[in-house]
mmCIF file of C-alpha atoms in Angstrom:
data_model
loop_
_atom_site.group_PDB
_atom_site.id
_atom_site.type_symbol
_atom_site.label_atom_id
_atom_site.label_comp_id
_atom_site.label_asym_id
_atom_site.label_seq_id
_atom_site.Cartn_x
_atom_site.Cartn_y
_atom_site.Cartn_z
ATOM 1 C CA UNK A 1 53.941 -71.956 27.510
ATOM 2 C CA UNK A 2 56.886 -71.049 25.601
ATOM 3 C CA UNK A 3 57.893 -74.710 23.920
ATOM 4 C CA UNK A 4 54.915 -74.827 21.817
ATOM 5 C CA UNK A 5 55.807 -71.500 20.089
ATOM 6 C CA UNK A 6 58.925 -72.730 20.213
ATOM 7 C CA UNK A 7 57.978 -75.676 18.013
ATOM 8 C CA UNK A 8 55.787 -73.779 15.990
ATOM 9 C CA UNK A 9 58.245 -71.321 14.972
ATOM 10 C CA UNK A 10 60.517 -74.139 13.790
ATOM 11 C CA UNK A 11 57.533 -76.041 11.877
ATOM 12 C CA UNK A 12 56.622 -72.429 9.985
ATOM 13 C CA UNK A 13 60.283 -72.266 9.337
ATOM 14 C CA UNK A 14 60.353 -75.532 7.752
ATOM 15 C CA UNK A 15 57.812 -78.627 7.873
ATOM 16 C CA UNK A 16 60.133 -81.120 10.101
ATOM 17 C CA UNK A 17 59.798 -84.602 11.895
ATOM 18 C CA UNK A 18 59.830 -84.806 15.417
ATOM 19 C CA UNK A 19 63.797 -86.210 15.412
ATOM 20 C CA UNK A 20 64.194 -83.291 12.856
ATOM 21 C CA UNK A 21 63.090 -80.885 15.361
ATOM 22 C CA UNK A 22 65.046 -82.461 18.254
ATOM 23 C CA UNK A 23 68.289 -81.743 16.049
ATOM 24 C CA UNK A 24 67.108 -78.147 14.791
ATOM 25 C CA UNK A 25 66.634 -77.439 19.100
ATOM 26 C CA UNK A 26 70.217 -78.737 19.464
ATOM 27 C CA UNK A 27 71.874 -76.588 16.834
ATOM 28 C CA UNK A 28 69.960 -73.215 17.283
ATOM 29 C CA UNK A 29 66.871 -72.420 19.178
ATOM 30 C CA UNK A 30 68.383 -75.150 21.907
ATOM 31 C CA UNK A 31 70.775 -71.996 22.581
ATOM 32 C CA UNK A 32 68.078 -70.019 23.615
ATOM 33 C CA UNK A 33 65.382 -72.418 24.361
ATOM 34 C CA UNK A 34 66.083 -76.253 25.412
ATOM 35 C CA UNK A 35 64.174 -79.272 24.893
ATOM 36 C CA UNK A 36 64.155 -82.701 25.356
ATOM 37 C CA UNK A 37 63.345 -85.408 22.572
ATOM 38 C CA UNK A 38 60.668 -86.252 24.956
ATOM 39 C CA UNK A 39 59.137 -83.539 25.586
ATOM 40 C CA UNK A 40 59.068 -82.376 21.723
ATOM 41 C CA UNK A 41 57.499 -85.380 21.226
ATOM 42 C CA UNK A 42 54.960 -84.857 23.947
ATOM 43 C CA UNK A 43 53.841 -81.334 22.633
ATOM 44 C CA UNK A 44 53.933 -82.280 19.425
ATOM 45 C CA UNK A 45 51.073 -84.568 20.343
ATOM 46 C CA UNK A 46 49.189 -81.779 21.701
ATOM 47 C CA UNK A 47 49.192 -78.871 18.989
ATOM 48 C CA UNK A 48 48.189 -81.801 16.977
ATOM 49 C CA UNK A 49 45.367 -82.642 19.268
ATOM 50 C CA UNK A 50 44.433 -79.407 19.355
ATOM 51 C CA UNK A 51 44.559 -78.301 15.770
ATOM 52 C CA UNK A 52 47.122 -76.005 15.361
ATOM 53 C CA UNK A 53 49.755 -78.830 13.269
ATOM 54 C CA UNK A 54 48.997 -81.584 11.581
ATOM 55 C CA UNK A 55 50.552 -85.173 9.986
ATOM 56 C CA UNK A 56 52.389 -84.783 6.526
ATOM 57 C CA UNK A 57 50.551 -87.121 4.668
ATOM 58 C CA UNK A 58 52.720 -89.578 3.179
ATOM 59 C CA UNK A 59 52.987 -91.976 0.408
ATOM 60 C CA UNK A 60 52.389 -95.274 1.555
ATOM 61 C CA UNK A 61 51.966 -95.337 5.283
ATOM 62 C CA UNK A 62 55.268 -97.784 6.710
ATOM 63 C CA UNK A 63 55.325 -99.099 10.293
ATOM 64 C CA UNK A 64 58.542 -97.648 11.799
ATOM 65 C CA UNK A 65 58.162 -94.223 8.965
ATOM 66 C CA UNK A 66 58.963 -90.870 10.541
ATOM 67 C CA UNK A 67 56.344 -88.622 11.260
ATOM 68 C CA UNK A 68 56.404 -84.907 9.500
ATOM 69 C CA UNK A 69 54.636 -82.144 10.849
ATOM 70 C CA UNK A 70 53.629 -78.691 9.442
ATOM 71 C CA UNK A 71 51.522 -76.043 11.086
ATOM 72 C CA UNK A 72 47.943 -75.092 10.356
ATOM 73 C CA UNK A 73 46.020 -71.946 10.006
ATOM 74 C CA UNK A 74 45.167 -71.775 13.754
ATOM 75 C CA UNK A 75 49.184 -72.574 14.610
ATOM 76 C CA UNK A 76 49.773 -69.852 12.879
ATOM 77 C CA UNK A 77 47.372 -66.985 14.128
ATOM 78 C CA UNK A 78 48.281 -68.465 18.047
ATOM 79 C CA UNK A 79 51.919 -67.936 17.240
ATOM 80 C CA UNK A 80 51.201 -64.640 15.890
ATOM 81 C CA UNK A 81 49.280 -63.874 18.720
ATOM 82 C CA UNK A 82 51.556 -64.780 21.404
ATOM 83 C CA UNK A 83 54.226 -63.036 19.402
ATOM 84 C CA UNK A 84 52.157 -59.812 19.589
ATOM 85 C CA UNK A 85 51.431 -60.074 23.414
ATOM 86 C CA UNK A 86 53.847 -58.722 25.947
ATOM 87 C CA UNK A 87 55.219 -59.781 28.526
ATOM 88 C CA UNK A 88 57.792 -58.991 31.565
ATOM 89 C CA UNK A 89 60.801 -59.544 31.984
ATOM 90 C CA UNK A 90 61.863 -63.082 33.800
ATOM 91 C CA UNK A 91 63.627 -61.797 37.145
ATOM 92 C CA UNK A 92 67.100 -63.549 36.966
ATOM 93 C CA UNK A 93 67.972 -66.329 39.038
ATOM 94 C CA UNK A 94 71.170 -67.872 39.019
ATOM 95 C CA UNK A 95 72.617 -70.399 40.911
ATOM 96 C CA UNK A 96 76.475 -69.087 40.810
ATOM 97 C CA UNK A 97 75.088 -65.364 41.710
ATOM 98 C CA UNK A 98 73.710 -67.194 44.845
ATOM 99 C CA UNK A 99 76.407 -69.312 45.624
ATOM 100 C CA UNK A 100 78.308 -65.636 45.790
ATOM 101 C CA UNK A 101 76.117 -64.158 48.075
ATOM 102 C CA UNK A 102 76.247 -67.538 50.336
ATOM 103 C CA UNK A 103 80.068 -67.209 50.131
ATOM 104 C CA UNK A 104 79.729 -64.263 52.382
ATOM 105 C CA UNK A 105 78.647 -66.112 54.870
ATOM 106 C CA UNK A 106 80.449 -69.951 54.679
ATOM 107 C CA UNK A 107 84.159 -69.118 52.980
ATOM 108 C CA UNK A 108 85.041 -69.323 49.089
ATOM 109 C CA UNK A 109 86.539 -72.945 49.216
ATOM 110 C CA UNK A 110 85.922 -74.504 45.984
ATOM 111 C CA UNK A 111 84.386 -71.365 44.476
ATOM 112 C CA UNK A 112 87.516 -69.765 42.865
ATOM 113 C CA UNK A 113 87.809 -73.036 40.376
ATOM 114 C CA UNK A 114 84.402 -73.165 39.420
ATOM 115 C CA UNK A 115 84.275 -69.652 38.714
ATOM 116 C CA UNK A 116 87.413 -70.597 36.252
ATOM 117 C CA UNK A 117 85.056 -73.350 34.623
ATOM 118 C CA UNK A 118 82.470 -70.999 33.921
ATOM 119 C CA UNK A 119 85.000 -68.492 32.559
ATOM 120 C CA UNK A 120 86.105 -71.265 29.978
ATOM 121 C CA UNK A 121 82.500 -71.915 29.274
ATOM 122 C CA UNK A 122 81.623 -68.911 28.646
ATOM 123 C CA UNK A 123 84.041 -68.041 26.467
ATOM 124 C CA UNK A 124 83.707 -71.581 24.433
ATOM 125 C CA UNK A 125 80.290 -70.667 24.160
ATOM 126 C CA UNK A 126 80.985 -66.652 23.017
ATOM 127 C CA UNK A 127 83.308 -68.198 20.211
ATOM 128 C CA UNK A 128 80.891 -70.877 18.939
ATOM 129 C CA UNK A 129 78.293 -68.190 18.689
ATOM 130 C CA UNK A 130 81.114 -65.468 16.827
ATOM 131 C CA UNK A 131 81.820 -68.376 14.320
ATOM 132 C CA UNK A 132 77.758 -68.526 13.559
ATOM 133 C CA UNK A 133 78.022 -64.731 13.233
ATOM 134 C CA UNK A 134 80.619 -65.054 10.703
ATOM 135 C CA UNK A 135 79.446 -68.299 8.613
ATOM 136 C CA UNK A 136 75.832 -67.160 8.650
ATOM 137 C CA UNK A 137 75.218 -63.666 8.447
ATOM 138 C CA UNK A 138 77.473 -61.769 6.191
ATOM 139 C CA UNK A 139 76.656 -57.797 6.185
ATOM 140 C CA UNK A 140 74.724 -58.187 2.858
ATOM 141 C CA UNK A 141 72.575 -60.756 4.430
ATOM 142 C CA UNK A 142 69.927 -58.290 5.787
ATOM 143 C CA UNK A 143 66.245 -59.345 4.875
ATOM 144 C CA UNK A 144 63.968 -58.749 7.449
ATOM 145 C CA UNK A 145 63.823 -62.287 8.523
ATOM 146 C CA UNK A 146 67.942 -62.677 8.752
ATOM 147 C CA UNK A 147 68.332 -59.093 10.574
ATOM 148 C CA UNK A 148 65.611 -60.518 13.058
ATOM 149 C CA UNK A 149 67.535 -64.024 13.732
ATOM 150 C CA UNK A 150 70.566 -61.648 14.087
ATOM 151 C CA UNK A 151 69.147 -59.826 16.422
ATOM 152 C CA UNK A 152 68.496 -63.237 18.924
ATOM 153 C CA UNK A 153 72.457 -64.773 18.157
ATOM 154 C CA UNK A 154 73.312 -60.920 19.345
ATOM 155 C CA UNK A 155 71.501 -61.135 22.412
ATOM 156 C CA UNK A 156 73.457 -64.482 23.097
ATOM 157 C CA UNK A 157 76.587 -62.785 21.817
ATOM 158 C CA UNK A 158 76.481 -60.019 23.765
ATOM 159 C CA UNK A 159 75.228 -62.170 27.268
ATOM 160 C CA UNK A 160 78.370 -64.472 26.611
ATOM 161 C CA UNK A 161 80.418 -60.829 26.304
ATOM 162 C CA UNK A 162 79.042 -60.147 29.878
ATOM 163 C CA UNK A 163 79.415 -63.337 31.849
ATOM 164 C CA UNK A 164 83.007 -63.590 30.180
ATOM 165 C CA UNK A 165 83.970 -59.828 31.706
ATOM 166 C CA UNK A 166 81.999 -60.298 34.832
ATOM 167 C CA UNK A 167 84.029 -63.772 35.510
ATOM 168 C CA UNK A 168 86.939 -61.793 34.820
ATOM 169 C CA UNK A 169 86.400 -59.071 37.283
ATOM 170 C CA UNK A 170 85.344 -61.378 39.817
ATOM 171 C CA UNK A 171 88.052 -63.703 39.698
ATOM 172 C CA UNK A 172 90.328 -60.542 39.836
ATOM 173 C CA UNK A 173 88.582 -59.897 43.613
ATOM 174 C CA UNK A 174 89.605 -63.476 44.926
ATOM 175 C CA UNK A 175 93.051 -62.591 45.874
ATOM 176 C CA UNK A 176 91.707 -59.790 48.076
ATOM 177 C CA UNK A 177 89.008 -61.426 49.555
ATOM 178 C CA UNK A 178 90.502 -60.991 53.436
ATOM 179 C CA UNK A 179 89.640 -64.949 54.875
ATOM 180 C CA UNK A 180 89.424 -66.946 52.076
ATOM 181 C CA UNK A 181 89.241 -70.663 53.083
#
């Protein structure tokens, strides 16, 4: 149920087509939470259905004209109810983690590289998200609303920090792994 708040929290952040959206997913919340163009599209369709966004109006209405959305009243009070709700943790499943623990069993052939591909993605992905740090939250940049966004582009800093140390430590157990294939 999470893409619709998804989608609402970027329409309350600013009023946005649905290829406007797709774009704001890719540069931002896409690091956290991923969409497709279709299915933005496809829940678009349904907070509109069910009142909680609505249609910009426009000028004069132009076959082929992008649609721009905002949120209503009601989008408003579900995302601030959802926002309010808790909820538990997600127990963590990972593919890599089981290919690991299969490992035991079969022989590391193959595994040793692809643990070095993750190691360069994860550290790709920890710099792209120190740049954002640096470009878009100076340390007088601390309304409430920055310090929360913070807050989310730390969690992915500091998961990136882990994977790239983890990776690390686990490539550094390969050579003494007694039967490696």
């Amino acid at each position: 149920m999470s893409l619709p708040h998804a989608i609402l929290t970027a329409l309350l952040e600013k009023p946005s087509s649905g290829l406007e959206l797709t774009r704001r997913f890719d540069k931002s919340i896409g690091y956290f939470w991923s969409a497709t163009h279709q299915q933005i599209y496809r829940e678009l369709g349904k907070l509109e259905a069910d009142g909680l966004i609505r249609t910009l109006p426009t000028q004069a209405p132009a076959r082929g004209q992008k649609k721009s959305y905002e949120v209503l009243p009601a989008g408003r009070a579900e995302l601030a109810r959802w926002t309010a709700a808790g909820q538990d943790p997600k127990p963590l499943r990972d593919t890599l983690l089981l290919r690991l623990r299969a490992a035991a069993v079969v022989g590391t052939a193959g595994l040793e590289t692809d643990l070095r591909r993750h190691l360069d993605l994860h550290r790709r992905q920890l710099a792209e998200y120190r740049e954002i740090e640096e470009r878009d939250f100076p340390p007088d940049r601390d309304a409430p609303e920055d310090r929360l966004r913070h807050l989310v582009l730390r969690a992915g800093i500091d998961l990136e920090t882990f994977w790239t140390q983890w990776l690390t430590h686990a490539l550094a157990e390969f050579p003494e792994l007694p039967g490696r294939h």
